[in-house]
PDB file of C-alpha atoms and ligand atoms in Angstrom:
ATOM      1  CA  MET A 208      67.571 -25.523  47.580  1.00  0.00           C
ATOM      2  CA  THR A 209      64.325 -26.609  49.264  1.00  0.00           C
ATOM      3  CA  LYS A 210      61.166 -27.028  47.216  1.00  0.00           C
ATOM      4  CA  THR A 211      57.529 -27.878  47.990  1.00  0.00           C
ATOM      5  CA  GLY A 212      54.688 -29.457  46.031  1.00  0.00           C
ATOM      6  CA  ILE A 213      51.006 -29.817  46.881  1.00  0.00           C
ATOM      7  CA  GLY A 214      48.528 -32.453  45.749  1.00  0.00           C
ATOM      8  CA  PHE A 215      44.815 -33.007  46.245  1.00  0.00           C
ATOM      9  CA  ASP A 216      42.472 -35.792  45.202  1.00  0.00           C
ATOM     10  CA  PHE A 217      38.828 -36.716  45.649  1.00  0.00           C
ATOM     11  CA  HIS A 218      36.914 -39.836  44.719  1.00  0.00           C
ATOM     12  CA  LYS A 219      33.230 -40.620  45.025  1.00  0.00           C
ATOM     13  CA  LEU A 220      32.158 -43.582  47.167  1.00  0.00           C
ATOM     14  CA  GLU A 221      29.577 -46.247  46.422  1.00  0.00           C
ATOM     15  CA  LYS A 222      28.439 -49.370  48.267  1.00  0.00           C
ATOM     16  CA  GLY A 223      31.274 -51.887  48.432  1.00  0.00           C
ATOM     17  CA  ASN A 224      33.690 -53.732  50.692  1.00  0.00           C
ATOM     18  CA  GLY A 225      36.429 -51.162  51.296  1.00  0.00           C
ATOM     19  CA  PHE A 226      39.079 -49.072  49.596  1.00  0.00           C
ATOM     20  CA  LYS A 227      42.759 -48.226  49.769  1.00  0.00           C
ATOM     21  CA  LEU A 228      44.325 -45.215  51.477  1.00  0.00           C
ATOM     22  CA  GLY A 229      48.086 -44.805  51.202  1.00  0.00           C
ATOM     23  CA  GLY A 230      48.322 -48.357  49.890  1.00  0.00           C
ATOM     24  CA  VAL A 231      46.531 -49.810  52.926  1.00  0.00           C
ATOM     25  CA  PHE A 232      43.182 -51.566  52.483  1.00  0.00           C
ATOM     26  CA  ILE A 233      40.530 -50.045  54.744  1.00  0.00           C
ATOM     27  CA  PRO A 234      37.472 -52.271  55.280  1.00  0.00           C
ATOM     28  CA  SER A 235      34.269 -50.289  54.796  1.00  0.00           C
ATOM     29  CA  GLU A 236      30.715 -50.624  53.557  1.00  0.00           C
ATOM     30  CA  TYR A 237      31.840 -48.362  50.683  1.00  0.00           C
ATOM     31  CA  LYS A 238      34.419 -48.406  47.905  1.00  0.00           C
ATOM     32  CA  THR A 239      35.865 -45.633  45.773  1.00  0.00           C
ATOM     33  CA  ILE A 240      34.623 -45.134  42.223  1.00  0.00           C
ATOM     34  CA  ALA A 241      37.729 -44.940  40.039  1.00  0.00           C
ATOM     35  CA  HIS A 242      39.472 -46.212  36.928  1.00  0.00           C
ATOM     36  CA  SER A 243      42.526 -47.174  38.997  1.00  0.00           C
ATOM     37  CA  ASP A 244      42.339 -48.565  42.546  1.00  0.00           C
ATOM     38  CA  GLY A 245      41.064 -45.109  43.618  1.00  0.00           C
ATOM     39  CA  ASP A 246      43.629 -44.449  46.355  1.00  0.00           C
ATOM     40  CA  VAL A 247      43.216 -40.698  47.005  1.00  0.00           C
ATOM     41  CA  VAL A 248      46.320 -40.537  49.215  1.00  0.00           C
ATOM     42  CA  LEU A 249      48.625 -41.988  46.552  1.00  0.00           C
ATOM     43  CA  HIS A 250      46.995 -39.835  43.863  1.00  0.00           C
ATOM     44  CA  ALA A 251      47.470 -36.643  45.904  1.00  0.00           C
ATOM     45  CA  LEU A 252      51.015 -37.759  46.731  1.00  0.00           C
ATOM     46  CA  THR A 253      51.776 -38.322  43.043  1.00  0.00           C
ATOM     47  CA  ASP A 254      50.610 -34.802  42.184  1.00  0.00           C
ATOM     48  CA  ALA A 255      52.556 -33.337  45.123  1.00  0.00           C
ATOM     49  CA  ILE A 256      55.727 -34.985  43.808  1.00  0.00           C
ATOM     50  CA  PHE A 257      55.016 -33.774  40.262  1.00  0.00           C
ATOM     51  CA  GLY A 258      54.475 -30.276  41.687  1.00  0.00           C
ATOM     52  CA  LEU A 259      57.684 -30.419  43.697  1.00  0.00           C
ATOM     53  CA  CYS A 260      59.823 -31.093  40.633  1.00  0.00           C
ATOM     54  CA  GLY A 261      57.891 -28.815  38.259  1.00  0.00           C
ATOM     55  CA  SER A 262      56.686 -31.702  36.125  1.00  0.00           C
ATOM     56  CA  SER A 263      55.154 -30.828  32.794  1.00  0.00           C
ATOM     57  CA  GLY A 264      51.906 -32.541  33.775  1.00  0.00           C
ATOM     58  CA  ASP A 265      49.706 -33.767  36.600  1.00  0.00           C
ATOM     59  CA  ILE A 266      48.575 -37.330  37.340  1.00  0.00           C
ATOM     60  CA  GLY A 267      45.804 -37.122  34.723  1.00  0.00           C
ATOM     61  CA  ASP A 268      48.266 -36.025  32.027  1.00  0.00           C
ATOM     62  CA  HIS A 269      50.792 -38.738  32.859  1.00  0.00           C
ATOM     63  CA  PHE A 270      48.288 -41.558  33.400  1.00  0.00           C
ATOM     64  CA  PRO A 271      45.021 -40.814  31.539  1.00  0.00           C
ATOM     65  CA  ALA A 272      41.935 -42.507  33.012  1.00  0.00           C
ATOM     66  CA  SER A 273      40.958 -43.317  29.410  1.00  0.00           C
ATOM     67  CA  ASP A 274      43.979 -45.650  29.105  1.00  0.00           C
ATOM     68  CA  PRO A 275      42.921 -49.278  29.733  1.00  0.00           C
ATOM     69  CA  LYS A 276      46.464 -49.916  30.960  1.00  0.00           C
ATOM     70  CA  TYR A 277      45.575 -48.202  34.248  1.00  0.00           C
ATOM     71  CA  LYS A 278      42.314 -50.057  34.882  1.00  0.00           C
ATOM     72  CA  ASP A 279      42.265 -51.186  38.542  1.00  0.00           C
ATOM     73  CA  ILE A 280      46.019 -50.559  38.784  1.00  0.00           C
ATOM     74  CA  ASP A 281      47.716 -50.349  42.195  1.00  0.00           C
ATOM     75  CA  SER A 282      48.292 -46.584  42.566  1.00  0.00           C
ATOM     76  CA  THR A 283      51.709 -47.276  44.073  1.00  0.00           C
ATOM     77  CA  TYR A 284      52.748 -47.383  40.404  1.00  0.00           C
ATOM     78  CA  PHE A 285      51.816 -43.694  39.896  1.00  0.00           C
ATOM     79  CA  ALA A 286      53.753 -42.542  42.965  1.00  0.00           C
ATOM     80  CA  THR A 287      56.759 -44.656  41.983  1.00  0.00           C
ATOM     81  CA  GLU A 288      56.774 -43.183  38.459  1.00  0.00           C
ATOM     82  CA  ALA A 289      56.536 -39.646  39.893  1.00  0.00           C
ATOM     83  CA  LEU A 290      59.489 -40.438  42.181  1.00  0.00           C
ATOM     84  CA  LYS A 291      61.492 -41.543  39.147  1.00  0.00           C
ATOM     85  CA  GLU A 292      60.879 -38.174  37.450  1.00  0.00           C
ATOM     86  CA  LEU A 293      61.830 -36.395  40.686  1.00  0.00           C
ATOM     87  CA  GLN A 294      65.105 -38.286  40.867  1.00  0.00           C
ATOM     88  CA  THR A 295      65.841 -37.805  37.165  1.00  0.00           C
ATOM     89  CA  LYS A 296      65.556 -34.063  37.716  1.00  0.00           C
ATOM     90  CA  GLY A 297      68.086 -34.226  40.543  1.00  0.00           C
ATOM     91  CA  TYR A 298      65.699 -33.819  43.466  1.00  0.00           C
ATOM     92  CA  ARG A 299      65.386 -35.837  46.645  1.00  0.00           C
ATOM     93  CA  LEU A 300      62.137 -36.152  48.599  1.00  0.00           C
ATOM     94  CA  THR A 301      62.740 -35.160  52.235  1.00  0.00           C
ATOM     95  CA  SER A 302      59.269 -35.183  53.852  1.00  0.00           C
ATOM     96  CA  ILE A 303      55.547 -35.468  53.218  1.00  0.00           C
ATOM     97  CA  ASP A 304      52.504 -34.394  55.205  1.00  0.00           C
ATOM     98  CA  VAL A 305      49.120 -35.983  54.518  1.00  0.00           C
ATOM     99  CA  VAL A 306      45.571 -35.018  55.506  1.00  0.00           C
ATOM    100  CA  ILE A 307      42.803 -37.540  54.777  1.00  0.00           C
ATOM    101  CA  VAL A 308      39.197 -36.360  54.965  1.00  0.00           C
ATOM    102  CA  LEU A 309      36.734 -39.196  55.489  1.00  0.00           C
ATOM    103  CA  GLN A 310      33.629 -39.551  57.651  1.00  0.00           C
ATOM    104  CA  ARG A 311      33.847 -43.283  58.396  1.00  0.00           C
ATOM    105  CA  PRO A 312      35.516 -45.520  59.404  1.00  0.00           C
ATOM    106  CA  ASN A 313      37.466 -43.678  62.076  1.00  0.00           C
ATOM    107  CA  LEU A 314      41.031 -43.885  60.769  1.00  0.00           C
ATOM    108  CA  SER A 315      42.777 -43.654  64.142  1.00  0.00           C
ATOM    109  CA  VAL A 316      43.527 -47.391  64.063  1.00  0.00           C
ATOM    110  CA  TRP A 317      44.794 -47.196  60.452  1.00  0.00           C
ATOM    111  CA  LYS A 318      46.937 -44.072  60.532  1.00  0.00           C
ATOM    112  CA  LYS A 319      50.029 -45.869  61.827  1.00  0.00           C
ATOM    113  CA  GLU A 320      49.853 -48.496  59.102  1.00  0.00           C
ATOM    114  CA  ILE A 321      49.302 -45.864  56.390  1.00  0.00           C
ATOM    115  CA  LYS A 322      52.253 -43.864  57.713  1.00  0.00           C
ATOM    116  CA  GLU A 323      54.496 -46.947  57.798  1.00  0.00           C
ATOM    117  CA  ASN A 324      53.486 -47.958  54.279  1.00  0.00           C
ATOM    118  CA  LEU A 325      54.224 -44.468  52.911  1.00  0.00           C
ATOM    119  CA  ARG A 326      57.491 -44.303  54.841  1.00  0.00           C
ATOM    120  CA  ARG A 327      58.614 -47.584  53.287  1.00  0.00           C
ATOM    121  CA  LEU A 328      57.459 -46.644  49.787  1.00  0.00           C
ATOM    122  CA  LEU A 329      59.276 -43.304  49.898  1.00  0.00           C
ATOM    123  CA  ASN A 330      62.324 -44.466  51.849  1.00  0.00           C
ATOM    124  CA  LEU A 331      61.838 -41.799  54.534  1.00  0.00           C
ATOM    125  CA  THR A 332      62.129 -41.904  58.330  1.00  0.00           C
ATOM    126  CA  SER A 333      58.929 -41.944  60.361  1.00  0.00           C
ATOM    127  CA  ASP A 334      59.679 -38.371  61.511  1.00  0.00           C
ATOM    128  CA  ASP A 335      59.456 -37.322  57.860  1.00  0.00           C
ATOM    129  CA  VAL A 336      55.951 -38.675  57.228  1.00  0.00           C
ATOM    130  CA  GLY A 337      52.859 -37.038  58.745  1.00  0.00           C
ATOM    131  CA  VAL A 338      49.415 -38.631  58.447  1.00  0.00           C
ATOM    132  CA  LYS A 339      46.318 -36.950  59.830  1.00  0.00           C
ATOM    133  CA  ALA A 340      42.672 -37.891  59.534  1.00  0.00           C
ATOM    134  CA  LYS A 341      39.721 -35.526  59.658  1.00  0.00           C
ATOM    135  CA  THR A 342      35.968 -35.778  59.210  1.00  0.00           C
ATOM    136  CA  THR A 343      33.577 -33.058  58.081  1.00  0.00           C
ATOM    137  CA  GLU A 344      31.378 -33.633  61.145  1.00  0.00           C
ATOM    138  CA  GLU A 345      28.653 -35.462  59.226  1.00  0.00           C
ATOM    139  CA  THR A 346      28.112 -32.540  56.830  1.00  0.00           C
ATOM    140  CA  GLY A 347      28.461 -32.199  53.067  1.00  0.00           C
ATOM    141  CA  VAL A 348      29.546 -34.738  50.489  1.00  0.00           C
ATOM    142  CA  ILE A 349      32.140 -36.353  52.754  1.00  0.00           C
ATOM    143  CA  GLY A 350      29.912 -36.262  55.818  1.00  0.00           C
ATOM    144  CA  ARG A 351      27.213 -38.137  53.889  1.00  0.00           C
ATOM    145  CA  GLN A 352      29.855 -40.751  52.945  1.00  0.00           C
ATOM    146  CA  GLU A 353      29.574 -39.866  49.267  1.00  0.00           C
ATOM    147  CA  GLY A 354      33.311 -39.249  48.914  1.00  0.00           C
ATOM    148  CA  VAL A 355      36.801 -39.258  50.366  1.00  0.00           C
ATOM    149  CA  CYS A 356      39.641 -36.832  49.751  1.00  0.00           C
ATOM    150  CA  ALA A 357      43.272 -36.257  50.635  1.00  0.00           C
ATOM    151  CA  PHE A 358      45.751 -33.403  50.640  1.00  0.00           C
ATOM    152  CA  VAL A 359      49.499 -34.009  50.490  1.00  0.00           C
ATOM    153  CA  VAL A 360      52.378 -31.582  50.809  1.00  0.00           C
ATOM    154  CA  ALA A 361      55.743 -32.925  49.663  1.00  0.00           C
ATOM    155  CA  THR A 362      59.060 -31.291  50.461  1.00  0.00           C
ATOM    156  CA  GLY A 363      62.328 -32.004  48.752  1.00  0.00           C
ATOM    157  CA  GLU A 364      65.714 -30.586  48.039  1.00  0.00           C
ATOM    158  CA  THR A 365      68.206 -30.434  45.238  1.00  0.00           C
ATOM    159  CA  SER A 366      71.870 -29.888  45.071  1.00  0.00           C
ATOM    160  CA  ASP A 367      72.929 -26.876  43.017  1.00  0.00           C
ATOM    161  CA  ILE A 368      75.449 -29.255  41.476  1.00  0.00           C
ATOM    162  CA  TYR A 369      72.513 -30.887  39.662  1.00  0.00           C
ATOM    163  CA  LYS A 370      70.407 -27.792  39.006  1.00  0.00           C
ATOM    164  CA  ARG A 371      71.353 -24.865  36.760  1.00  0.00           C
TER     165      ARG A 371
HETATM  166 MG1   MG B 230      42.313 -39.915  41.767  1.00  0.00          MG
END
């Protein structure tokens, strides 16, 4: 049985030295405002995985921003924990597709590294990881460099031996 999950995340930007996307540090004159490391790709991925396996909660339920334990944490932790729940439920992640929406910097030079990092983290082949970058053509919150967001679709499968 094939299943799909979707995740979205947005963080505001403020003056800084850079921020992480998909676990890769992107130098910038901005940084994300967040309790954790503010990686919108890994946050959207975490929710996509939770959605895929019908988790009882989203990233905010599992890892409350009010919990000091998650202050400045590497968001790889969230995705790894979501993967554990996925596996416990008898699912296997088979592919992900990512869209990052950011005005600057141009991510064309970073997309390969982000893809490779996600591929390694999720133990997928490079054909099973899509990473795309878009801008909003200088308009709106993202166009004014006030924020960055990401969408992730995760696909997985389960064996009927494990389910029902
Ligand atoms: Mg977030």
